[in-house]
PDB file of C-alpha atoms in Angstrom:
ATOM      1  CA  MET A   3     111.878 102.538 112.307  1.00  0.00           C
ATOM      2  CA  SER A   4     114.313 105.370 113.021  1.00  0.00           C
ATOM      3  CA  ARG A   5     117.648 104.559 114.577  1.00  0.00           C
ATOM      4  CA  ARG A   6     117.918 105.499 118.247  1.00  0.00           C
ATOM      5  CA  PRO A   7     120.382 108.326 119.062  1.00  0.00           C
ATOM      6  CA  SER A   8     123.580 106.847 120.393  1.00  0.00           C
ATOM      7  CA  ASN A   9     124.467 107.138 124.095  1.00  0.00           C
ATOM      8  CA  PRO A  10     126.538 110.324 124.620  1.00  0.00           C
ATOM      9  CA  ALA A  11     128.523 108.745 127.448  1.00  0.00           C
ATOM     10  CA  ARG A  12     129.392 105.691 125.352  1.00  0.00           C
ATOM     11  CA  ARG A  13     130.398 107.902 122.419  1.00  0.00           C
ATOM     12  CA  SER A  14     132.594 110.038 124.687  1.00  0.00           C
ATOM     13  CA  THR A  15     134.409 106.994 126.024  1.00  0.00           C
ATOM     14  CA  ALA A  16     135.070 105.820 122.504  1.00  0.00           C
ATOM     15  CA  THR A  17     136.792 109.101 121.693  1.00  0.00           C
ATOM     16  CA  GLY A  18     139.071 108.929 124.741  1.00  0.00           C
ATOM     17  CA  ILE A  19     137.031 111.041 127.200  1.00  0.00           C
ATOM     18  CA  SER A  20     135.854 109.035 130.195  1.00  0.00           C
ATOM     19  CA  GLY A  21     132.548 109.616 131.943  1.00  0.00           C
ATOM     20  CA  ALA A  22     134.406 110.717 135.117  1.00  0.00           C
ATOM     21  CA  SER A  23     136.446 113.449 133.443  1.00  0.00           C
ATOM     22  CA  PHE A  24     133.475 114.756 131.346  1.00  0.00           C
ATOM     23  CA  ARG A  25     130.813 116.236 133.603  1.00  0.00           C
ATOM     24  CA  PRO A  26     128.670 118.717 131.653  1.00  0.00           C
ATOM     25  CA  LYS A  27     126.488 121.196 133.480  1.00  0.00           C
ATOM     26  CA  SER A  28     122.733 120.746 133.515  1.00  0.00           C
ATOM     27  CA  ARG A  29     121.992 123.420 130.869  1.00  0.00           C
ATOM     28  CA  PRO A  30     124.221 121.928 128.117  1.00  0.00           C
ATOM     29  CA  SER A  31     122.772 118.502 128.945  1.00  0.00           C
ATOM     30  CA  SER A  32     119.221 119.783 128.440  1.00  0.00           C
ATOM     31  CA  LEU A  33     120.206 121.445 125.186  1.00  0.00           C
ATOM     32  CA  LEU A  34     121.790 118.225 123.962  1.00  0.00           C
ATOM     33  CA  SER A  35     118.585 116.321 124.744  1.00  0.00           C
ATOM     34  CA  VAL A  36     116.527 118.817 122.758  1.00  0.00           C
ATOM     35  CA  VAL A  37     118.872 118.592 119.771  1.00  0.00           C
ATOM     36  CA  LEU A  38     118.874 114.793 119.815  1.00  0.00           C
ATOM     37  CA  GLY A  39     115.089 114.739 120.108  1.00  0.00           C
ATOM     38  CA  ALA A  40     114.717 117.044 117.108  1.00  0.00           C
ATOM     39  CA  LEU A  41     117.066 114.892 115.050  1.00  0.00           C
ATOM     40  CA  GLY A  42     115.022 111.830 115.980  1.00  0.00           C
ATOM     41  CA  VAL A  43     111.814 113.455 114.766  1.00  0.00           C
ATOM     42  CA  ILE A  44     113.471 114.431 111.480  1.00  0.00           C
ATOM     43  CA  LEU A  45     114.704 110.862 110.947  1.00  0.00           C
ATOM     44  CA  VAL A  46     111.245 109.402 111.649  1.00  0.00           C
ATOM     45  CA  VAL A  47     109.489 111.823 109.279  1.00  0.00           C
ATOM     46  CA  GLY A  48     112.069 111.158 106.580  1.00  0.00           C
ATOM     47  CA  TYR A  49     111.626 107.413 106.940  1.00  0.00           C
ATOM     48  CA  LEU A  50     107.845 107.636 106.731  1.00  0.00           C
ATOM     49  CA  PHE A  51     107.986 109.635 103.501  1.00  0.00           C
ATOM     50  CA  ARG A  52     110.480 107.191 102.048  1.00  0.00           C
ATOM     51  CA  GLY A  53     108.430 104.165 103.084  1.00  0.00           C
ATOM     52  CA  SER A  54     105.257 105.592 101.606  1.00  0.00           C
ATOM     53  CA  GLY A  55     106.731 105.361  98.120  1.00  0.00           C
ATOM     54  CA  LEU A  56     105.871 109.007  97.410  1.00  0.00           C
ATOM     55  CA  SER A  57     108.448 110.666  95.219  1.00  0.00           C
ATOM     56  CA  GLY A  58     108.356 114.427  94.726  1.00  0.00           C
ATOM     57  CA  THR A  59     106.426 113.949  91.497  1.00  0.00           C
ATOM     58  CA  SER A  60     103.935 111.646  93.179  1.00  0.00           C
ATOM     59  CA  ARG A  61     103.292 114.133  95.990  1.00  0.00           C
ATOM     60  CA  GLU A  62     102.537 116.777  93.386  1.00  0.00           C
ATOM     61  CA  ALA A  63     100.101 114.357  91.752  1.00  0.00           C
ATOM     62  CA  VAL A  64      98.164 113.967  94.997  1.00  0.00           C
ATOM     63  CA  ALA A  65      98.089 117.677  95.764  1.00  0.00           C
ATOM     64  CA  GLY A  66      94.754 119.308  95.093  1.00  0.00           C
ATOM     65  CA  ILE A  67      92.650 116.145  95.120  1.00  0.00           C
ATOM     66  CA  ASP A  68      89.156 116.377  96.591  1.00  0.00           C
ATOM     67  CA  ALA A  69      89.710 115.629 100.277  1.00  0.00           C
ATOM     68  CA  SER A  70      86.278 114.010 100.545  1.00  0.00           C
ATOM     69  CA  ILE A  71      87.413 110.827  98.780  1.00  0.00           C
ATOM     70  CA  GLY A  72      89.726 109.998 101.673  1.00  0.00           C
ATOM     71  CA  ASN A  73      91.672 106.746 101.569  1.00  0.00           C
ATOM     72  CA  THR A  74      90.407 105.371  98.267  1.00  0.00           C
ATOM     73  CA  CYS A  75      91.860 103.655  95.246  1.00  0.00           C
ATOM     74  CA  THR A  76      91.415 106.895  93.312  1.00  0.00           C
ATOM     75  CA  MET A  77      93.834 108.488  95.765  1.00  0.00           C
ATOM     76  CA  GLU A  78      96.135 105.521  95.154  1.00  0.00           C
ATOM     77  CA  LEU A  79      95.826 106.004  91.404  1.00  0.00           C
ATOM     78  CA  LEU A  80      96.980 109.602  91.748  1.00  0.00           C
ATOM     79  CA  ARG A  81     100.066 108.365  93.593  1.00  0.00           C
ATOM     80  CA  ALA A  82     100.668 105.839  90.823  1.00  0.00           C
ATOM     81  CA  ILE A  83     100.309 108.136  87.797  1.00  0.00           C
ATOM     82  CA  PRO A  84     104.091 108.779  87.493  1.00  0.00           C
ATOM     83  CA  ILE A  85     104.666 105.004  87.684  1.00  0.00           C
ATOM     84  CA  LEU A  86     102.020 104.326  85.028  1.00  0.00           C
ATOM     85  CA  LYS A  87     103.518 106.939  82.705  1.00  0.00           C
ATOM     86  CA  LYS A  88     106.918 105.258  82.864  1.00  0.00           C
ATOM     87  CA  ALA A  89     105.475 101.759  82.542  1.00  0.00           C
ATOM     88  CA  TYR A  90     103.047 102.436  79.676  1.00  0.00           C
ATOM     89  CA  GLY A  91     104.909 105.182  77.820  1.00  0.00           C
ATOM     90  CA  ALA A  92     103.046 106.248  74.681  1.00  0.00           C
ATOM     91  CA  SER A  93      99.949 104.321  75.779  1.00  0.00           C
ATOM     92  CA  MET A  94      99.345 107.071  78.362  1.00  0.00           C
ATOM     93  CA  ARG A  95      98.785 109.648  75.598  1.00  0.00           C
ATOM     94  CA  LYS A  96      95.015 109.090  75.282  1.00  0.00           C
ATOM     95  CA  VAL A  97      93.449 107.958  78.550  1.00  0.00           C
ATOM     96  CA  LEU A  98      89.938 107.360  79.846  1.00  0.00           C
ATOM     97  CA  HIS A  99      89.497 107.250  83.609  1.00  0.00           C
ATOM     98  CA  VAL A 100      86.395 105.643  85.068  1.00  0.00           C
ATOM     99  CA  GLY A 101      85.727 106.024  88.756  1.00  0.00           C
ATOM    100  CA  LEU A 102      85.294 108.149  91.830  1.00  0.00           C
ATOM    101  CA  ASP A 103      86.354 111.821  91.605  1.00  0.00           C
ATOM    102  CA  THR A 104      87.374 111.495  87.976  1.00  0.00           C
ATOM    103  CA  CYS A 105      87.690 115.287  87.736  1.00  0.00           C
ATOM    104  CA  SER A 106      90.793 115.174  89.948  1.00  0.00           C
ATOM    105  CA  VAL A 107      92.348 112.371  87.908  1.00  0.00           C
ATOM    106  CA  VAL A 108      91.602 113.990  84.538  1.00  0.00           C
ATOM    107  CA  SER A 109      92.871 117.387  85.723  1.00  0.00           C
ATOM    108  CA  ASN A 110      96.106 115.762  86.846  1.00  0.00           C
ATOM    109  CA  LEU A 111      96.589 113.912  83.559  1.00  0.00           C
ATOM    110  CA  LEU A 112      95.910 117.053  81.521  1.00  0.00           C
ATOM    111  CA  LYS A 113      98.847 118.807  83.204  1.00  0.00           C
ATOM    112  CA  ASP A 114     100.984 116.893  80.712  1.00  0.00           C
ATOM    113  CA  ASP A 115     100.697 118.670  77.350  1.00  0.00           C
ATOM    114  CA  ASP A 116     101.240 115.372  75.517  1.00  0.00           C
ATOM    115  CA  THR A 117      98.304 113.646  77.236  1.00  0.00           C
ATOM    116  CA  GLU A 118      94.650 113.676  76.249  1.00  0.00           C
ATOM    117  CA  ALA A 119      92.306 112.561  79.014  1.00  0.00           C
ATOM    118  CA  TRP A 120      88.594 111.995  79.551  1.00  0.00           C
ATOM    119  CA  GLY A 121      86.625 110.806  82.543  1.00  0.00           C
ATOM    120  CA  VAL A 122      83.441 108.971  83.449  1.00  0.00           C
ATOM    121  CA  GLU A 123      82.019 109.593  86.923  1.00  0.00           C
ATOM    122  CA  PRO A 124      79.757 106.652  87.897  1.00  0.00           C
ATOM    123  CA  TYR A 125      78.286 108.545  90.848  1.00  0.00           C
ATOM    124  CA  ASP A 126      76.427 111.820  91.235  1.00  0.00           C
ATOM    125  CA  LEU A 127      78.675 114.866  91.432  1.00  0.00           C
ATOM    126  CA  GLU A 128      78.047 116.492  94.800  1.00  0.00           C
ATOM    127  CA  ASP A 129      79.054 120.140  95.048  1.00  0.00           C
ATOM    128  CA  PRO A 130      81.652 119.950  92.231  1.00  0.00           C
ATOM    129  CA  SER A 131      84.429 122.511  92.020  1.00  0.00           C
ATOM    130  CA  GLY A 132      84.535 125.183  89.329  1.00  0.00           C
ATOM    131  CA  SER A 133      87.219 123.303  87.411  1.00  0.00           C
ATOM    132  CA  CYS A 134      85.146 120.099  87.543  1.00  0.00           C
ATOM    133  CA  LYS A 135      82.072 121.936  86.251  1.00  0.00           C
ATOM    134  CA  SER A 136      84.215 123.259  83.398  1.00  0.00           C
ATOM    135  CA  LEU A 137      85.363 119.722  82.485  1.00  0.00           C
ATOM    136  CA  VAL A 138      81.750 118.540  82.433  1.00  0.00           C
ATOM    137  CA  HIS A 139      80.618 121.545  80.377  1.00  0.00           C
ATOM    138  CA  ARG A 140      83.358 120.873  77.814  1.00  0.00           C
ATOM    139  CA  GLY A 141      82.348 117.222  77.535  1.00  0.00           C
ATOM    140  CA  ILE A 142      85.669 115.955  78.898  1.00  0.00           C
ATOM    141  CA  VAL A 143      84.008 114.473  81.978  1.00  0.00           C
ATOM    142  CA  ARG A 144      80.569 112.913  81.977  1.00  0.00           C
ATOM    143  CA  VAL A 145      78.355 111.308  84.587  1.00  0.00           C
ATOM    144  CA  ALA A 146      77.177 107.885  83.393  1.00  0.00           C
ATOM    145  CA  ASP A 147      75.936 104.589  84.768  1.00  0.00           C
ATOM    146  CA  ILE A 148      78.704 102.138  83.895  1.00  0.00           C
ATOM    147  CA  LYS A 149      76.319  99.182  84.152  1.00  0.00           C
ATOM    148  CA  PHE A 150      75.338 100.123  80.608  1.00  0.00           C
ATOM    149  CA  SER A 151      77.484 100.461  77.471  1.00  0.00           C
ATOM    150  CA  LEU A 152      79.526 103.638  77.258  1.00  0.00           C
ATOM    151  CA  PRO A 153      78.917 105.922  74.251  1.00  0.00           C
ATOM    152  CA  TYR A 154      82.380 105.399  72.776  1.00  0.00           C
ATOM    153  CA  ARG A 155      83.524 103.504  69.718  1.00  0.00           C
ATOM    154  CA  GLU A 156      85.899 100.561  69.858  1.00  0.00           C
ATOM    155  CA  ASN A 157      89.522 101.504  70.550  1.00  0.00           C
ATOM    156  CA  SER A 158      88.577 105.118  71.297  1.00  0.00           C
ATOM    157  CA  PHE A 159      91.304 105.319  73.953  1.00  0.00           C
ATOM    158  CA  SER A 160      94.776 103.880  74.206  1.00  0.00           C
ATOM    159  CA  LEU A 161      94.366 103.077  77.903  1.00  0.00           C
ATOM    160  CA  VAL A 162      91.385 102.819  80.248  1.00  0.00           C
ATOM    161  CA  ILE A 163      92.049 103.172  83.991  1.00  0.00           C
ATOM    162  CA  VAL A 164      89.432 102.223  86.576  1.00  0.00           C
ATOM    163  CA  SER A 165      89.376 103.059  90.299  1.00  0.00           C
ATOM    164  CA  ASP A 166      86.687 102.733  92.990  1.00  0.00           C
ATOM    165  CA  ALA A 167      84.116 101.536  90.466  1.00  0.00           C
ATOM    166  CA  VAL A 168      84.148  97.740  90.055  1.00  0.00           C
ATOM    167  CA  ASP A 169      84.057  97.170  93.841  1.00  0.00           C
ATOM    168  CA  TYR A 170      80.470  98.400  93.858  1.00  0.00           C
ATOM    169  CA  LEU A 171      79.217  96.216  90.995  1.00  0.00           C
ATOM    170  CA  SER A 172      77.602  92.813  91.392  1.00  0.00           C
ATOM    171  CA  PRO A 173      78.981  89.983  89.224  1.00  0.00           C
ATOM    172  CA  LYS A 174      75.879  90.342  87.052  1.00  0.00           C
ATOM    173  CA  TYR A 175      76.935  93.807  85.889  1.00  0.00           C
ATOM    174  CA  LEU A 176      80.673  93.364  86.381  1.00  0.00           C
ATOM    175  CA  ASN A 177      80.945  91.001  83.428  1.00  0.00           C
ATOM    176  CA  LYS A 178      79.310  93.434  81.007  1.00  0.00           C
ATOM    177  CA  THR A 179      81.058  96.532  82.361  1.00  0.00           C
ATOM    178  CA  LEU A 180      84.619  95.207  82.164  1.00  0.00           C
ATOM    179  CA  SER A 181      84.044  93.796  78.703  1.00  0.00           C
ATOM    180  CA  ASP A 182      82.777  97.185  77.579  1.00  0.00           C
ATOM    181  CA  LEU A 183      85.785  98.987  79.081  1.00  0.00           C
ATOM    182  CA  ALA A 184      88.139  96.572  77.332  1.00  0.00           C
ATOM    183  CA  ARG A 185      86.231  97.216  74.096  1.00  0.00           C
ATOM    184  CA  VAL A 186      86.910 100.977  74.083  1.00  0.00           C
ATOM    185  CA  SER A 187      90.643 100.596  74.839  1.00  0.00           C
ATOM    186  CA  SER A 188      93.341  99.689  72.343  1.00  0.00           C
ATOM    187  CA  ASP A 189      96.415  99.112  74.523  1.00  0.00           C
ATOM    188  CA  GLY A 190      95.017  97.846  77.783  1.00  0.00           C
ATOM    189  CA  LEU A 191      92.891  98.182  80.878  1.00  0.00           C
ATOM    190  CA  VAL A 192      94.253  99.006  84.356  1.00  0.00           C
ATOM    191  CA  ILE A 193      92.074  98.307  87.384  1.00  0.00           C
ATOM    192  CA  PHE A 194      92.664  99.649  90.892  1.00  0.00           C
ATOM    193  CA  THR A 195      90.535  97.730  93.388  1.00  0.00           C
ATOM    194  CA  GLY A 196      90.504  97.340  97.149  1.00  0.00           C
ATOM    195  CA  PHE A 197      91.984  94.530  99.198  1.00  0.00           C
ATOM    196  CA  PRO A 198      89.626  92.176 101.059  1.00  0.00           C
ATOM    197  CA  GLY A 199      88.940  93.405 104.578  1.00  0.00           C
ATOM    198  CA  HIS A 200      89.555  97.055 103.702  1.00  0.00           C
ATOM    199  CA  SER A 201      86.266  98.960 103.493  1.00  0.00           C
ATOM    200  CA  ARG A 202      86.279 101.892 101.082  1.00  0.00           C
ATOM    201  CA  ALA A 203      82.966 103.483 102.034  1.00  0.00           C
ATOM    202  CA  ASN A 204      81.391 104.404 105.349  1.00  0.00           C
ATOM    203  CA  VAL A 205      77.698 104.280 106.161  1.00  0.00           C
ATOM    204  CA  ALA A 206      77.169 107.908 105.157  1.00  0.00           C
ATOM    205  CA  GLU A 207      78.516 107.179 101.677  1.00  0.00           C
ATOM    206  CA  LEU A 208      76.303 104.169 100.952  1.00  0.00           C
ATOM    207  CA  SER A 209      73.561 106.421  99.602  1.00  0.00           C
ATOM    208  CA  LYS A 210      76.033 107.711  97.013  1.00  0.00           C
ATOM    209  CA  PHE A 211      77.500 104.356  95.974  1.00  0.00           C
ATOM    210  CA  GLY A 212      74.182 102.490  96.142  1.00  0.00           C
ATOM    211  CA  ARG A 213      75.629  99.416  97.840  1.00  0.00           C
ATOM    212  CA  PRO A 214      78.543  98.515 100.125  1.00  0.00           C
ATOM    213  CA  ALA A 215      81.828  97.778  98.441  1.00  0.00           C
ATOM    214  CA  LYS A 216      82.663  94.129  97.799  1.00  0.00           C
ATOM    215  CA  MET A 217      86.411  93.663  98.208  1.00  0.00           C
ATOM    216  CA  ARG A 218      87.457  90.551  96.325  1.00  0.00           C
ATOM    217  CA  SER A 219      90.700  88.597  96.523  1.00  0.00           C
ATOM    218  CA  SER A 220      93.260  88.415  93.730  1.00  0.00           C
ATOM    219  CA  SER A 221      92.378  84.723  93.207  1.00  0.00           C
ATOM    220  CA  TRP A 222      88.698  85.654  92.771  1.00  0.00           C
ATOM    221  CA  TRP A 223      89.632  88.272  90.188  1.00  0.00           C
ATOM    222  CA  GLY A 224      91.918  85.818  88.427  1.00  0.00           C
ATOM    223  CA  ARG A 225      89.102  83.324  87.988  1.00  0.00           C
ATOM    224  CA  PHE A 226      86.717  86.065  86.903  1.00  0.00           C
ATOM    225  CA  PHE A 227      89.108  87.379  84.235  1.00  0.00           C
ATOM    226  CA  VAL A 228      89.478  83.874  82.799  1.00  0.00           C
ATOM    227  CA  GLN A 229      85.700  83.388  82.716  1.00  0.00           C
ATOM    228  CA  THR A 230      85.220  86.687  80.873  1.00  0.00           C
ATOM    229  CA  SER A 231      88.105  86.067  78.432  1.00  0.00           C
ATOM    230  CA  LEU A 232      90.118  88.986  79.812  1.00  0.00           C
ATOM    231  CA  MET A 233      93.824  88.189  79.639  1.00  0.00           C
ATOM    232  CA  GLU A 234      96.533  89.558  81.884  1.00  0.00           C
ATOM    233  CA  ASN A 235      98.954  91.938  80.168  1.00  0.00           C
ATOM    234  CA  GLU A 236     102.143  90.226  81.330  1.00  0.00           C
ATOM    235  CA  ALA A 237     104.473  92.722  79.652  1.00  0.00           C
ATOM    236  CA  ALA A 238     102.718  95.630  81.376  1.00  0.00           C
ATOM    237  CA  VAL A 239     102.769  93.820  84.728  1.00  0.00           C
ATOM    238  CA  LYS A 240     106.514  93.247  84.481  1.00  0.00           C
ATOM    239  CA  LYS A 241     107.248  96.841  83.482  1.00  0.00           C
ATOM    240  CA  PHE A 242     104.980  98.308  86.165  1.00  0.00           C
ATOM    241  CA  GLU A 243     106.590  96.183  88.885  1.00  0.00           C
ATOM    242  CA  GLN A 244     110.061  97.129  87.672  1.00  0.00           C
ATOM    243  CA  VAL A 245     109.331 100.866  87.736  1.00  0.00           C
ATOM    244  CA  ALA A 246     107.534 100.558  91.084  1.00  0.00           C
ATOM    245  CA  THR A 247     110.541  98.829  92.622  1.00  0.00           C
ATOM    246  CA  GLU A 248     112.934 101.461  91.292  1.00  0.00           C
ATOM    247  CA  SER A 249     110.679 104.202  92.700  1.00  0.00           C
ATOM    248  CA  THR A 250     110.119 102.410  96.058  1.00  0.00           C
ATOM    249  CA  TYR A 251     106.392 102.553  95.320  1.00  0.00           C
ATOM    250  CA  ILE A 252     104.176 100.050  97.152  1.00  0.00           C
ATOM    251  CA  PRO A 253     100.522  99.969  95.984  1.00  0.00           C
ATOM    252  CA  ARG A 254      97.881 100.236  98.682  1.00  0.00           C
ATOM    253  CA  CYS A 255      95.292  98.754  96.340  1.00  0.00           C
ATOM    254  CA  GLN A 256      95.299  95.750  94.056  1.00  0.00           C
ATOM    255  CA  VAL A 257      96.387  96.720  90.548  1.00  0.00           C
ATOM    256  CA  PHE A 258      95.466  94.539  87.582  1.00  0.00           C
ATOM    257  CA  HIS A 259      96.807  95.016  84.044  1.00  0.00           C
ATOM    258  CA  LEU A 260      94.633  93.496  81.349  1.00  0.00           C
ATOM    259  CA  LYS A 261      94.795  93.278  77.581  1.00  0.00           C
ATOM    260  CA  SER A 262      92.210  94.966  75.385  1.00  0.00           C
ATOM    261  CA  PHE A 263      89.859  93.103  73.103  1.00  0.00           C
ATOM    262  CA  ARG A 264      91.367  93.104  69.598  1.00  0.00           C
TER     263      ARG A 264
END
């Protein structure tokens, strides 16, 4: 929280001017109150931006995203892209994103001339922008049901990043889907998923997603990864946490770093 403005009378006494000898007129007093109030607002706003973990680069990453996705893990992924680039280095040169509003994610990644990016949108594209239509026309983004195998060869991408996709899959399809995503990646799989108790879709969106989101705990995911032979990428976890700490970035979604199938 912001620090309260200090008491003017107490500050005056500390500098050798007593309250009795310093009697400002009403107009200067009102002006002082306005100035102190403005400074308080500035301090609060500054603190909120600092606490959000949004650096200048991260704010640029979020700019331009489709506002309809609201508070989702895809939005969180856009905040985290600068962190992922530092943590994964060269592994961020050839990326596949799978999830909600993949056009925004792919467009953001392609701003870096050294990065190649593709996207898979698991849901119907509703009123896509001109730039999104262009990505689809060029074959960079495709709409596909991720419950079935993706049309990519093994190790087609260095890194596969998933957001707002696995929360809507039942365990029956989750097993096959994650194994397939690990198959097409060579350096790892990063999953952004919601925390239990945090709904990511309202009633109006259920027709688009097909079913309500199932937010699972980290312990549930841990057991599931073991059962499906997906191993945690400990080196990537350590590097990501280190960069996140240095950047004062606090994830608003669960982030899992997994190894690819070799």
